Tab-separated table of C-alpha atoms in Angstrom:
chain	number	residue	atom	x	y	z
A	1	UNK	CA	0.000	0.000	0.000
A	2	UNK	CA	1.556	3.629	-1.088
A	3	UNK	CA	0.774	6.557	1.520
A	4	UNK	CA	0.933	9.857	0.853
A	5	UNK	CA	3.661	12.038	2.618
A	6	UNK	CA	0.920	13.890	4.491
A	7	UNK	CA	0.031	10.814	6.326
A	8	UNK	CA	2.868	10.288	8.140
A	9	UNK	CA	5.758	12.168	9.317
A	10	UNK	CA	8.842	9.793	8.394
A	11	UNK	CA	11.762	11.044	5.770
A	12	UNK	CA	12.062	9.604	2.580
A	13	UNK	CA	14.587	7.566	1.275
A	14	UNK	CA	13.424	7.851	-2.684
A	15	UNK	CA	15.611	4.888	-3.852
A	16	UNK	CA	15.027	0.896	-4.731
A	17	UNK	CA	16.368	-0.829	-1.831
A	18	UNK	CA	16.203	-4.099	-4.491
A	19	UNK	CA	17.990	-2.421	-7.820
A	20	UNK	CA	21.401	-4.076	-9.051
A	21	UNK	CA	22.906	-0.744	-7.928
A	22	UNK	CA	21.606	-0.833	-3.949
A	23	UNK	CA	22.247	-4.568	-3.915
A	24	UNK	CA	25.768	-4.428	-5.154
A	25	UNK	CA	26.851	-1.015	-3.203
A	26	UNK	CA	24.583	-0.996	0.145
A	27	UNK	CA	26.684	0.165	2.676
A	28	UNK	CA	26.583	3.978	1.939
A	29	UNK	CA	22.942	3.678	1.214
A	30	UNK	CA	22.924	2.156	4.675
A	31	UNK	CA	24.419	5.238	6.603
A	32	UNK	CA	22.270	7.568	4.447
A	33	UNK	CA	19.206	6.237	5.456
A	34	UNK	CA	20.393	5.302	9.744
A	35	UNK	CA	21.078	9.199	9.040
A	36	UNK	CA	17.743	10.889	8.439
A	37	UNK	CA	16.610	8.472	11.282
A	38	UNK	CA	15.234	4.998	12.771
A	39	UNK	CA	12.360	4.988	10.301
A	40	UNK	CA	12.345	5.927	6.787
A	41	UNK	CA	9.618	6.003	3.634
A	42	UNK	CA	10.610	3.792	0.829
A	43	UNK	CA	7.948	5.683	-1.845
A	44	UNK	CA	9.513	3.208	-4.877
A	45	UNK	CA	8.315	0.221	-2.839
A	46	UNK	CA	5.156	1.723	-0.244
A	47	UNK	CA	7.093	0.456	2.475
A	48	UNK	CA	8.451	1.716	5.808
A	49	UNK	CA	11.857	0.593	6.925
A	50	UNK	CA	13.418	0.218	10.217
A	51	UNK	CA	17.027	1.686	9.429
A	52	UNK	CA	18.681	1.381	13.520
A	53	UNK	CA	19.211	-0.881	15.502
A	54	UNK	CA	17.270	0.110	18.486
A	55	UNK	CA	14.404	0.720	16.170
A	56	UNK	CA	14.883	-2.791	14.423
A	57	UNK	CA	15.220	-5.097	18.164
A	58	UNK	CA	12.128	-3.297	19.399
A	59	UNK	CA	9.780	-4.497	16.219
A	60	UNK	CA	11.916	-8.051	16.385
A	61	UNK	CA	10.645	-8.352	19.905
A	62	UNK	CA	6.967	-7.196	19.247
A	63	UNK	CA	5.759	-9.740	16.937
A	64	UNK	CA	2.449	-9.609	17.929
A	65	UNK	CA	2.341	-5.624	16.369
A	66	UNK	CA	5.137	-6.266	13.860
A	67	UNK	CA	3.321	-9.547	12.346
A	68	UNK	CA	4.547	-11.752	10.044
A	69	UNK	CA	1.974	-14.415	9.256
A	70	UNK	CA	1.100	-11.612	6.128
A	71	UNK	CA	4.200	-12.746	5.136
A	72	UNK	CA	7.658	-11.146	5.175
A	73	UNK	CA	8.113	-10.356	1.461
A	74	UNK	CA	8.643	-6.653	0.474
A	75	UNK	CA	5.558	-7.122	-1.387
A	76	UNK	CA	2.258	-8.525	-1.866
A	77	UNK	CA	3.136	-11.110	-4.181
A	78	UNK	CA	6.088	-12.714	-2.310
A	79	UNK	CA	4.477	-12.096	0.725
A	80	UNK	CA	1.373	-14.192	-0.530
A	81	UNK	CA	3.763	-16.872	-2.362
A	82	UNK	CA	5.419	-17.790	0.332
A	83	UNK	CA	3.543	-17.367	3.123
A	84	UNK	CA	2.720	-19.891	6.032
A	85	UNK	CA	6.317	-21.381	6.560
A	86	UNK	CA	7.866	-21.025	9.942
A	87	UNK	CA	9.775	-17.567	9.016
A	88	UNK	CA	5.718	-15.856	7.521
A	89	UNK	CA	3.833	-16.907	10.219
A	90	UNK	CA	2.744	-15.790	13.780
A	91	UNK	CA	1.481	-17.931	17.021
A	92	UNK	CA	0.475	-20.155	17.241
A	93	UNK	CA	0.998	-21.969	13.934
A	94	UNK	CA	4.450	-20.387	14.238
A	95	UNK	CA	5.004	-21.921	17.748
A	96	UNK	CA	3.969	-24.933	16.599
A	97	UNK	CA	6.418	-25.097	13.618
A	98	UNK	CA	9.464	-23.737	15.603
A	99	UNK	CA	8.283	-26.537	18.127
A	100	UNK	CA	8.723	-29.341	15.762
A	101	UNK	CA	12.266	-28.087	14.121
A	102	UNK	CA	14.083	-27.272	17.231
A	103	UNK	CA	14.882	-30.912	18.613
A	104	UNK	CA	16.835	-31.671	15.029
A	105	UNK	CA	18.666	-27.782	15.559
A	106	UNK	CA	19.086	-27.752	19.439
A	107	UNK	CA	23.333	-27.686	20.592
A	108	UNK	CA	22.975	-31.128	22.101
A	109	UNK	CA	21.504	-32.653	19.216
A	110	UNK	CA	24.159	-31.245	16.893
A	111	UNK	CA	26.949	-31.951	19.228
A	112	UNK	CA	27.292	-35.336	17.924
A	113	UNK	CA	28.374	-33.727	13.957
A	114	UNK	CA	31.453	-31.561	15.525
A	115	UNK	CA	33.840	-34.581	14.779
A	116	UNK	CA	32.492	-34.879	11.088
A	117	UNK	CA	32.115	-31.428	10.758
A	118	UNK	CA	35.697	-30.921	12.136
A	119	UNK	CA	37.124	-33.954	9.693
A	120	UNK	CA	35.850	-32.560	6.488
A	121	UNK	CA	36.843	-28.952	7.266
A	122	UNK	CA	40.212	-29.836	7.971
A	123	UNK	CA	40.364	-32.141	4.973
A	124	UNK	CA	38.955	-29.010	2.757
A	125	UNK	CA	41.197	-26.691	4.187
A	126	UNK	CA	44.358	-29.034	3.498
A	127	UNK	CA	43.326	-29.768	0.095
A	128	UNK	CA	43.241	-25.726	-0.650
A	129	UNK	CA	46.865	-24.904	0.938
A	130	UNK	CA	49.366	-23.658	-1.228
A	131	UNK	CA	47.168	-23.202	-3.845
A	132	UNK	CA	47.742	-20.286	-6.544
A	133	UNK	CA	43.669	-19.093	-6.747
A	134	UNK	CA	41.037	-21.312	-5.936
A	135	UNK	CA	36.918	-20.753	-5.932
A	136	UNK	CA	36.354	-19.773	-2.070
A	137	UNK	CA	32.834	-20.081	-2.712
A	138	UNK	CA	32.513	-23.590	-4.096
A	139	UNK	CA	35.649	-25.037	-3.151
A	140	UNK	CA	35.295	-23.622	0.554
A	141	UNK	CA	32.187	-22.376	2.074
A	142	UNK	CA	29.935	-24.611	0.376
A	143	UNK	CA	31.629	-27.464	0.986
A	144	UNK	CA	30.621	-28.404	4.880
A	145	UNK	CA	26.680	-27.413	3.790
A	146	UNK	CA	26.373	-29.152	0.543
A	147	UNK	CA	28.083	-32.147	2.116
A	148	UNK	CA	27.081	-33.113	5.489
A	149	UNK	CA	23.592	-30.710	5.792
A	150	UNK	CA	22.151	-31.789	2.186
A	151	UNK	CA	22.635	-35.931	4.346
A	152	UNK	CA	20.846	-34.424	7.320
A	153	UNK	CA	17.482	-33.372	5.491
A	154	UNK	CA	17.506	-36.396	3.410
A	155	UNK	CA	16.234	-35.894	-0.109
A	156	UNK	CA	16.624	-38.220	-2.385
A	157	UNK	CA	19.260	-37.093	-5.376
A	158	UNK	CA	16.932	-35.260	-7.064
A	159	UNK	CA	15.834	-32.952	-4.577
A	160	UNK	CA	19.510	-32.756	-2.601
A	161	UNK	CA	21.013	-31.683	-6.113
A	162	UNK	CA	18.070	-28.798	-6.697
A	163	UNK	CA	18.650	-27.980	-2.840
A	164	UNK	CA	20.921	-24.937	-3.252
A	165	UNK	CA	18.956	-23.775	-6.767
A	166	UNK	CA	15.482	-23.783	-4.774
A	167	UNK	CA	16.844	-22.057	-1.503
A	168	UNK	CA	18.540	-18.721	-3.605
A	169	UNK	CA	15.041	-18.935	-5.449
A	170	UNK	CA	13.206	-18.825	-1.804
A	171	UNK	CA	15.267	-15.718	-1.102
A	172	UNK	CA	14.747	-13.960	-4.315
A	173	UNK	CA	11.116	-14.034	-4.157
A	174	UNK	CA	11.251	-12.311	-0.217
A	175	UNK	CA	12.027	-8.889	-1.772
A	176	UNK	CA	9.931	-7.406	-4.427
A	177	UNK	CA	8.900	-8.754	-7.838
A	178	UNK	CA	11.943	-7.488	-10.421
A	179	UNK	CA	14.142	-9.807	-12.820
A	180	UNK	CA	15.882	-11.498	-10.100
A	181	UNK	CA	12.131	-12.628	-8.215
A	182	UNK	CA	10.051	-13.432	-11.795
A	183	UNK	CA	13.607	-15.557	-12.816
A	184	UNK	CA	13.087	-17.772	-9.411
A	185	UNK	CA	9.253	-18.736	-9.457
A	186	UNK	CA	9.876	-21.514	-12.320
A	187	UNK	CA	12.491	-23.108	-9.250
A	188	UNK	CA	9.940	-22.683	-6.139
A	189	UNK	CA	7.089	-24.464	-8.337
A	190	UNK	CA	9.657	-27.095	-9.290
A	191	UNK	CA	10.280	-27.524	-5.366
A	192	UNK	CA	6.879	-27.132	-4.480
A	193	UNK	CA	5.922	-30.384	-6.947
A	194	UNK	CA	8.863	-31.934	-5.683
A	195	UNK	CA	8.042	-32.044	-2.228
A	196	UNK	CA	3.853	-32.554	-3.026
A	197	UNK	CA	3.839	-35.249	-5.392
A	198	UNK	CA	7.575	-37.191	-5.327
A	199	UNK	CA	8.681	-37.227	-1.882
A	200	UNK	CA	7.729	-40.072	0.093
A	201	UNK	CA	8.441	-41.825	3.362
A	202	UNK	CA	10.039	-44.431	1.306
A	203	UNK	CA	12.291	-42.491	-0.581
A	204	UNK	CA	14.011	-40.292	1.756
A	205	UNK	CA	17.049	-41.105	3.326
A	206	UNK	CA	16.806	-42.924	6.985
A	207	UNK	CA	17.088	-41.141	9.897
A	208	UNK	CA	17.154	-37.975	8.066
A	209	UNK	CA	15.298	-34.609	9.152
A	210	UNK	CA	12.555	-35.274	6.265
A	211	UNK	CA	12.162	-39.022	7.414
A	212	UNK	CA	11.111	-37.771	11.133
A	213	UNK	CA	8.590	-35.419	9.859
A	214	UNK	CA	6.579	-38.474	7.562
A	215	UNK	CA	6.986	-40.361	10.645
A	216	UNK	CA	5.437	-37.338	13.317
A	217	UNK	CA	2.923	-36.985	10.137
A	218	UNK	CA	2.008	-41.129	10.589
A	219	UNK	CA	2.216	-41.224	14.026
A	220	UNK	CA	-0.289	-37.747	13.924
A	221	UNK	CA	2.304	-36.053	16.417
A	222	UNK	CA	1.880	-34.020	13.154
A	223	UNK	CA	-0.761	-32.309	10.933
A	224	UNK	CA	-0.268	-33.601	7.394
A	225	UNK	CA	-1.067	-30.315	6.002
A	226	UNK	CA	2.350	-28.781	7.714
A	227	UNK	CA	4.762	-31.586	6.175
A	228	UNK	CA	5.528	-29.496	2.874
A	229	UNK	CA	6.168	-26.361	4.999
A	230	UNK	CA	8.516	-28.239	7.644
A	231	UNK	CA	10.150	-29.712	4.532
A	232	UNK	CA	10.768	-26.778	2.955
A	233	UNK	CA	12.040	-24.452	5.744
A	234	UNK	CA	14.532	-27.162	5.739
A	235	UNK	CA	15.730	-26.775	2.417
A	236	UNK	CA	15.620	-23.050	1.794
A	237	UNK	CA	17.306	-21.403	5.281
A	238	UNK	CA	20.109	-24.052	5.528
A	239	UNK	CA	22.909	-23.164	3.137
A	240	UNK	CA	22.342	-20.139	1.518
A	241	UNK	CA	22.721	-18.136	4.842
A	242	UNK	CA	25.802	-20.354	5.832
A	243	UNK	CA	27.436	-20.142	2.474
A	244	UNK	CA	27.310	-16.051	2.429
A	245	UNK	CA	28.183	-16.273	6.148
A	246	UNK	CA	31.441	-18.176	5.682
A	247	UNK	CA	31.972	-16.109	3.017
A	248	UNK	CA	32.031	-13.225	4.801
A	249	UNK	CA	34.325	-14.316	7.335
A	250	UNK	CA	36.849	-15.213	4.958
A	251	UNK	CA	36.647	-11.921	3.672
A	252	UNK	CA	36.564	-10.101	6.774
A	253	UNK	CA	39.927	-12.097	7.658
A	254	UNK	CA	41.611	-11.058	4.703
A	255	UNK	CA	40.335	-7.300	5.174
A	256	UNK	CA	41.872	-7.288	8.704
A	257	UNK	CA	44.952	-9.327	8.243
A	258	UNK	CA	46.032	-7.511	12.219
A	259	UNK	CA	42.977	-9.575	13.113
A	260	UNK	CA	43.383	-12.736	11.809
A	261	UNK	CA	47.151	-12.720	13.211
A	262	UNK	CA	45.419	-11.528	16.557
A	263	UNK	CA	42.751	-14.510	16.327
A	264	UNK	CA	45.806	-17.206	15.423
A	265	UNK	CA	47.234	-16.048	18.468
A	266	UNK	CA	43.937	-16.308	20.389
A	267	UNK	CA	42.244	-19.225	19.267
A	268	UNK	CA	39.592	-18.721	21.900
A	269	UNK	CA	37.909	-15.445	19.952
A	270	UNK	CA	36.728	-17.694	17.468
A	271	UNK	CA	33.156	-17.174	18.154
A	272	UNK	CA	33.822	-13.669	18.398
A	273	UNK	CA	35.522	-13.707	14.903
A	274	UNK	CA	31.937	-15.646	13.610
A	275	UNK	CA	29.754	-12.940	15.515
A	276	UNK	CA	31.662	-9.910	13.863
A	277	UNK	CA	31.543	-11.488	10.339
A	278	UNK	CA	27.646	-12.357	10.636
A	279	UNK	CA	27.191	-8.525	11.992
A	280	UNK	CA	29.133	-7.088	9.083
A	281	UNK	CA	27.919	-9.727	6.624
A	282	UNK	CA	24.362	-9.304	8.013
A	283	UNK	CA	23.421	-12.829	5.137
A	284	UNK	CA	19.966	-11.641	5.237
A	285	UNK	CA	19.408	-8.185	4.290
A	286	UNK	CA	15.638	-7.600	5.213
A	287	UNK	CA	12.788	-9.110	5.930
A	288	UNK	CA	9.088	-7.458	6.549
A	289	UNK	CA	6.587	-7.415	9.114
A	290	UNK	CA	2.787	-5.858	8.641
A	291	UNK	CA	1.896	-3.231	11.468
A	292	UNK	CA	-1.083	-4.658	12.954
A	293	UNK	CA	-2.023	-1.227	14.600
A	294	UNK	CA	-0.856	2.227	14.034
A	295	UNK	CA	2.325	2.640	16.157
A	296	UNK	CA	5.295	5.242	17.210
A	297	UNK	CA	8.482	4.518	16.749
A	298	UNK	CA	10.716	7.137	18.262
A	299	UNK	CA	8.361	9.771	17.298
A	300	UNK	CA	6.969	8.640	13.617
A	301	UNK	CA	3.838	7.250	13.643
A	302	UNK	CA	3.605	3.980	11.091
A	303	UNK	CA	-0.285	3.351	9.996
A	304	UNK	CA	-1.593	-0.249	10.730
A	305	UNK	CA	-1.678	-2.223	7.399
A	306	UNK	CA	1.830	-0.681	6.287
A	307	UNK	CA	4.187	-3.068	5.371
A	308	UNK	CA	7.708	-2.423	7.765
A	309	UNK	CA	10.702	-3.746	6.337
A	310	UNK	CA	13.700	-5.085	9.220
A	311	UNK	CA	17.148	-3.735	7.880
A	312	UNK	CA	19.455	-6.431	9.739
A	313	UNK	CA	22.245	-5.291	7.589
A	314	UNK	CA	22.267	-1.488	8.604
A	315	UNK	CA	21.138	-2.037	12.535
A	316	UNK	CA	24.325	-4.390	12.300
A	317	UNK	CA	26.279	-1.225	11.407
A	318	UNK	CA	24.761	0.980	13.325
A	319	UNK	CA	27.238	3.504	14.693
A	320	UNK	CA	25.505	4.662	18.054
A	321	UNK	CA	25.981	0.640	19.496
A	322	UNK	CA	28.871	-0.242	17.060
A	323	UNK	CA	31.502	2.157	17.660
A	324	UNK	CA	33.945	1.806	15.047
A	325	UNK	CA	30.982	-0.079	12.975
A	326	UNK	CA	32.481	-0.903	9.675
A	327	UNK	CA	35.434	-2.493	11.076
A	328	UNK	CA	35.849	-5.916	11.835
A	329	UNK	CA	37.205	-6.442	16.081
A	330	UNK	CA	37.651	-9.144	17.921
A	331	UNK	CA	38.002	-7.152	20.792
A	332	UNK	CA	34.924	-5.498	20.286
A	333	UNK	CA	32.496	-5.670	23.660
A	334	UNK	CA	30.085	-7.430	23.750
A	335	UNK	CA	27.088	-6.503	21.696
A	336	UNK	CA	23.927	-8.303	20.537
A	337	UNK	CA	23.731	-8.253	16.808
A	338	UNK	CA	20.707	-8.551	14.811
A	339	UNK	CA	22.225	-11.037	12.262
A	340	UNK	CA	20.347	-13.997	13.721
A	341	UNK	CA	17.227	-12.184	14.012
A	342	UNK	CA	15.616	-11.742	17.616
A	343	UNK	CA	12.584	-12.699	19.919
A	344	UNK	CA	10.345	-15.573	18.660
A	345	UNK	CA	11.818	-15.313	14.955
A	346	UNK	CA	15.202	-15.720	16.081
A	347	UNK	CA	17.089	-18.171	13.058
A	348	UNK	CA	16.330	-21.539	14.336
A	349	UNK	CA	19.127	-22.725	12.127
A	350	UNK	CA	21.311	-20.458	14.346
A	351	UNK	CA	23.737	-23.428	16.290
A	352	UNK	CA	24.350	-25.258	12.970
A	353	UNK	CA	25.387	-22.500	11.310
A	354	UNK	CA	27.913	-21.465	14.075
A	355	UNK	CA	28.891	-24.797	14.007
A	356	UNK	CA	29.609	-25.144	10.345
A	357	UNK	CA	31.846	-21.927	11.130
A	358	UNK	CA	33.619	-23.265	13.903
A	359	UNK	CA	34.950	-26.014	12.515
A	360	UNK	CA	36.310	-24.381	9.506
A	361	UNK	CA	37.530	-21.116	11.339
A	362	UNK	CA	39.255	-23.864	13.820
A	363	UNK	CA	41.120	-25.285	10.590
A	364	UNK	CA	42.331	-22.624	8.927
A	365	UNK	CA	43.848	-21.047	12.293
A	366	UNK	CA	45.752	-24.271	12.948
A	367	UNK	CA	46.895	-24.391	9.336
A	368	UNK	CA	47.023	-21.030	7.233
A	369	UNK	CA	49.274	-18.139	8.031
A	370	UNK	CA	47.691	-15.852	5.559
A	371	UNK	CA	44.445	-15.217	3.452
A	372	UNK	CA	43.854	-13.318	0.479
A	373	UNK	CA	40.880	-12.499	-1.781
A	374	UNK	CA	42.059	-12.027	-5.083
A	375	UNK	CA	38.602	-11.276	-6.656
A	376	UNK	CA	35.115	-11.051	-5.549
A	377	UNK	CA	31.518	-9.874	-7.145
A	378	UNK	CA	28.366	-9.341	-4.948
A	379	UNK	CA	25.469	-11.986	-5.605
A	380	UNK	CA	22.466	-10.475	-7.121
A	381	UNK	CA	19.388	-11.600	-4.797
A	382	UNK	CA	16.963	-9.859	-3.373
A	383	UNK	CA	17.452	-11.060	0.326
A	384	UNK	CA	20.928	-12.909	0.582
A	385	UNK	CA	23.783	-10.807	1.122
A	386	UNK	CA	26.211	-12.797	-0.756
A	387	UNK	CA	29.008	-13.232	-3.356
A	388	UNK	CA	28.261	-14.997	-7.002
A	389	UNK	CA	32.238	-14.669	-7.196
A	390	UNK	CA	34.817	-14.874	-4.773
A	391	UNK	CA	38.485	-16.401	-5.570
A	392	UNK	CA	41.289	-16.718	-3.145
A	393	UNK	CA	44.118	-18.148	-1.630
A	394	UNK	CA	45.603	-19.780	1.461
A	395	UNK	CA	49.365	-19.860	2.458
């Protein structure tokens, strides 16, 4: 829905937050719009944005004004397409999602993958050493997803080797309709008839994530009418995030080469190193919530209906909590970022992800002196903040 200015009171940002020339070049778009204040007018798209991060954790943490069962898209289409899955929904068919998920994603549960996890990230890391240029994204950070997460949710070939097509097609569609959304509705359908009328209790791997929802479905611990959603937040949130997270830390390591001799030194600010790479990464740039009543936020008034857009990626930056914001320190207090999401939407991939990160962050510092990034190119999606290129080197 477009207002007009005299409706509301909030500045206007007059630019397409989902154009080639945003997506590849956000950052100073970023501090433009955390500059004219914590909520801005987006008049391309009809949208309010959260720009701060004050602004953003406050919405996060009042889902219940700040809804997302009207899905999370940027628009109406996407929001409609896509809606009903554990990240576009609100209580309690959100609780009850999240509820059957968690067990699979809880710390405990994923302790017993560190040793694989740890084994094939050292063996990637060894195989890459000494190399003159090699592809960091598919020779590095993909590597520990499309390998040992692809086994965990079970699909049989077909669907594991669409997995990472149908999640970058998920994301697409969660901003607004342009080239890159209309190019990635052929893949969602192709996922969606996938999962409705060719996966089967018999056919997906045993033990697997996707096996234990057919069997909550049989043993009606389930409703059958949530399988294809549980299936599909599965698929679509585990490896494109995690790719363009590991990404980032690689190239946050080679940015800050003072750092990464710092964190060789101090093994123990490893999770430190992952949380400032997320932050700075921020994987997803935005997703939307619908105001379900007018509300204030810091002193503009957003009409109910309006569609309010979460910018992780500039809270993450956001100079009056980050001092310093654009640079990458281990030393760094201790601050909350947003890159996970908060309250009840908070990524319930979260651990694995960390995980994934900690045992190829733990390789490379036992291993590699120095890291370089010889070339890189921004991904073009709507929602992933990502690279389609990055090329590299260990030594």
């Amino acid at each position: 829905m477009h207002w007009g200015t005299e409706m509301f009171n909030a500045p206007i940002y007059d630019h397409d937050f989902y154009s080639s020339e945003f997506i590849s070049n956000p950052q100073p778009h970023y501090a433009a719009m955390r500059k004219l204040g914590p909520v801005v007018y987006l008049p391309v798209h009809g949208n309010f944005a959260l720009t701060q991060y004050q602004s953003v954790k406050m919405a996060l943490l009042n889902h219940t004004i700040f809804k997302s069962g009207l899905g999370v898209a940027a628009d109406d289409f996407g929001s409609n397409f896509l809606q009903g899955n554990i990240v576009a929904s609100d209580p309690p068919r959100h609780t009850e999602l999240r509820k059957v998920m968690l067990p699979t994603l809880s710390p405990k549960e994923l302790e017993g993958l560190r040793n694989q996890f740890n084994a094939l990230a050292t063996e990637t890391v060894e195989e890459l050493i000494g190399r003159d240029e090699f592809d960091i994204i598919r020779e590095f950070a993909q590597v520990l997803p499309l390998t040992v997460v692809r086994e965990l949710v079970g699909l049989p070939e077909a669907g594991k080797d669409n997995m990472l097509k149908w999640a970058g097609a998920a994301f697409n569609i969660l901003g607004v309709q342009n080239k890159n959304a209309q190019t990635a509705i052929k893949a969602i359908e192709e996922m969606r008839g996938f999962i409705n009328k060719k996966l089967t209790a018999e056919n997906v791997k045993e033990n697997s994530w996707a096996a234990r929802i057919f069997d909550l479905v049989e043993k009606k611990e389930v409703p059958e009418h949530f399988a294809p959603f549980l299936i599909r937040d599965y698929i679509s949130p585990s490896l494109d995030t995690t790719i363009s997270a590991i990404c980032h830390l690689v190239q946050q390591l080679s940015l800050f080469p003072h750092q990464w001799e710092l964190l060789c030194s101090r093994p123990e600010l490893a999770k430190k190193a992952i949380s400032e790479a997320i932050r700075l990464g921020s994987p997803i740039r935005s997703f939307a919530r619908v105001a379900s009543e007018d509300v204030e936020v810091e002193g503009t008034v957003i009409p109910k209906n309006s569609r309010v857009m979460m910018l992780f990626a500039s809270a993450n930056r956001d100079e009056k909590v980050f001092s310093n914001s654009n640079e990458f320190d281990l030393e760094r207090p201790v601050s909350e970022h947003l890159g996970f999401g908060h309250g009840i939407h908070t990524c319930v991939g979260m651990h694995l992800a960390q995980m994934e990160m900690q045992a190829l962050l733990a390789a490379l510092i036992s291993r590699v002196q120095k890291i370089d990034i010889l070339q890189f190119a921004p991904l073009a999606n709507n929602t992933i903040s990502g690279f389609s290129v990055m090329n590299g080197r260990f030594e």
